[in-house]
Structures are given as structure tokens and as C-alpha cells.
GROMACS .gro file of C-alpha atoms in nm:
model
  103
    1UNK     CA    1  -1.538  -1.926   1.398
    2UNK     CA    2  -1.284  -1.624   1.435
    3UNK     CA    3  -1.381  -1.288   1.369
    4UNK     CA    4  -1.204  -0.953   1.325
    5UNK     CA    5  -1.365  -0.654   1.494
    6UNK     CA    6  -1.302  -0.306   1.323
    7UNK     CA    7  -1.363   0.036   1.448
    8UNK     CA    8  -1.268   0.383   1.341
    9UNK     CA    9  -1.287   0.619   1.615
   10UNK     CA   10  -1.267   0.999   1.518
   11UNK     CA   11  -1.087   1.269   1.693
   12UNK     CA   12  -1.002   1.632   1.675
   13UNK     CA   13  -0.651   1.620   1.808
   14UNK     CA   14  -0.316   1.629   1.658
   15UNK     CA   15  -0.151   1.274   1.577
   16UNK     CA   16   0.093   1.324   1.869
   17UNK     CA   17  -0.186   1.398   2.108
   18UNK     CA   18  -0.406   1.106   2.008
   19UNK     CA   19  -0.116   0.879   2.034
   20UNK     CA   20  -0.016   0.998   2.365
   21UNK     CA   21  -0.346   0.948   2.499
   22UNK     CA   22  -0.359   0.597   2.348
   23UNK     CA   23  -0.040   0.512   2.515
   24UNK     CA   24  -0.190   0.660   2.834
   25UNK     CA   25  -0.476   0.430   2.800
   26UNK     CA   26  -0.278   0.106   2.727
   27UNK     CA   27  -0.049   0.190   3.016
   28UNK     CA   28  -0.358   0.195   3.248
   29UNK     CA   29  -0.489  -0.146   3.110
   30UNK     CA   30  -0.152  -0.309   3.150
   31UNK     CA   31  -0.144  -0.207   3.511
   32UNK     CA   32  -0.503  -0.320   3.563
   33UNK     CA   33  -0.403  -0.674   3.435
   34UNK     CA   34  -0.104  -0.702   3.664
   35UNK     CA   35  -0.281  -0.971   3.863
   36UNK     CA   36  -0.134  -1.214   3.591
   37UNK     CA   37  -0.476  -1.321   3.460
   38UNK     CA   38  -0.399  -1.164   3.135
   39UNK     CA   39  -0.049  -1.149   2.959
   40UNK     CA   40  -0.041  -0.827   2.750
   41UNK     CA   41   0.228  -0.709   2.481
   42UNK     CA   42   0.214  -0.403   2.265
   43UNK     CA   43   0.475  -0.262   2.008
   44UNK     CA   44   0.470   0.079   1.857
   45UNK     CA   45   0.614   0.151   1.503
   46UNK     CA   46   0.581   0.516   1.421
   47UNK     CA   47   0.198   0.564   1.466
   48UNK     CA   48   0.109   0.198   1.419
   49UNK     CA   49   0.061  -0.027   1.730
   50UNK     CA   50   0.055  -0.389   1.720
   51UNK     CA   51  -0.085  -0.569   2.020
   52UNK     CA   52  -0.154  -0.912   2.183
   53UNK     CA   53  -0.335  -1.030   2.498
   54UNK     CA   54  -0.365  -1.377   2.613
   55UNK     CA   55  -0.637  -1.465   2.839
   56UNK     CA   56  -0.820  -1.812   2.944
   57UNK     CA   57  -0.579  -1.997   2.699
   58UNK     CA   58  -0.692  -1.765   2.401
   59UNK     CA   59  -0.482  -1.508   2.221
   60UNK     CA   60  -0.630  -1.192   2.101
   61UNK     CA   61  -0.433  -0.994   1.847
   62UNK     CA   62  -0.491  -0.630   1.729
   63UNK     CA   63  -0.353  -0.351   1.515
   64UNK     CA   64  -0.418   0.025   1.559
   65UNK     CA   65  -0.340   0.320   1.339
   66UNK     CA   66  -0.334   0.672   1.468
   67UNK     CA   67  -0.448   0.867   1.157
   68UNK     CA   68  -0.495   1.258   1.131
   69UNK     CA   69  -0.866   1.245   1.202
   70UNK     CA   70  -0.915   0.912   1.353
   71UNK     CA   71  -0.790   0.608   1.495
   72UNK     CA   72  -0.851   0.269   1.333
   73UNK     CA   73  -0.861  -0.051   1.530
   74UNK     CA   74  -0.877  -0.393   1.429
   75UNK     CA   75  -0.905  -0.692   1.689
   76UNK     CA   76  -0.866  -1.070   1.570
   77UNK     CA   77  -1.097  -1.267   1.808
   78UNK     CA   78  -1.054  -1.650   1.846
   79UNK     CA   79  -1.376  -1.855   1.783
   80UNK     CA   80  -1.396  -1.896   2.166
   81UNK     CA   81  -1.440  -1.511   2.196
   82UNK     CA   82  -1.619  -1.441   1.864
   83UNK     CA   83  -1.942  -1.417   2.048
   84UNK     CA   84  -1.843  -1.107   2.229
   85UNK     CA   85  -1.779  -0.919   1.900
   86UNK     CA   86  -2.050  -0.702   1.904
   87UNK     CA   87  -2.029  -0.615   2.270
   88UNK     CA   88  -1.640  -0.525   2.216
   89UNK     CA   89  -1.713  -0.308   1.914
   90UNK     CA   90  -1.953  -0.093   2.116
   91UNK     CA   91  -1.718  -0.067   2.413
   92UNK     CA   92  -1.424   0.012   2.181
   93UNK     CA   93  -1.606   0.291   2.013
   94UNK     CA   94  -1.754   0.441   2.345
   95UNK     CA   95  -1.418   0.404   2.549
   96UNK     CA   96  -1.219   0.515   2.258
   97UNK     CA   97  -1.424   0.818   2.201
   98UNK     CA   98  -1.409   0.911   2.577
   99UNK     CA   99  -1.028   0.854   2.562
  100UNK     CA  100  -0.988   1.091   2.254
  101UNK     CA  101  -1.238   1.391   2.344
  102UNK     CA  102  -1.073   1.718   2.307
  103UNK     CA  103  -1.033   1.860   2.666
   0.00000   0.00000   0.00000
């Protein structure tokens, strides 16, 4: 059964700074996936990001909204990948917090 992972990651940055860090994070992610195993697409509309990744014949879609004090992420996992939802949520929370720490 498909599952949606939802995570809110607090930040103390401006929206612009938070978005910039997220854009940088997605650029790194895209660069890491150049081997062709994962096809990755993302589209920004204002402070809203729609993204899609295709891996092992499965499609993962998601949405991300940069807000004043947090980033809200939702990722739709197909049934095949739903088993990793808990791990993914923890990893998103940890990595997202590191990415958005005020430096």
C-alpha cells in the first residue's frame, strides 16, 4: 500500500536563505545521481517545489513548501517503497535540519 511521508523541518533563516539551501541540496542530489540509476526532476513555483524521482521502476513524487519558520515536505511512496517510510522520515528530519542550520 502506498504511503505519504510528511515532515516539518524548523528553521531560523529567511525564506530566501532556506530556499537557497534547499536548491543547493537538490543540486547536489542531482549531481550524485548522474550515474543514471535515478532520474530526478524538480520544478519551483515561488517557494513551492514539486519533485519526482524514478528508481528501480518505481516513481516517488513529492512536494515541498518553504515557509517563514519551517519547511514542509511530503513524499508519496509507492507500495514497493512504503516499507522504508519510517527510515526516510528520520533521514529527512536529520539531513534537513543539518541543511537549514543557521551558520
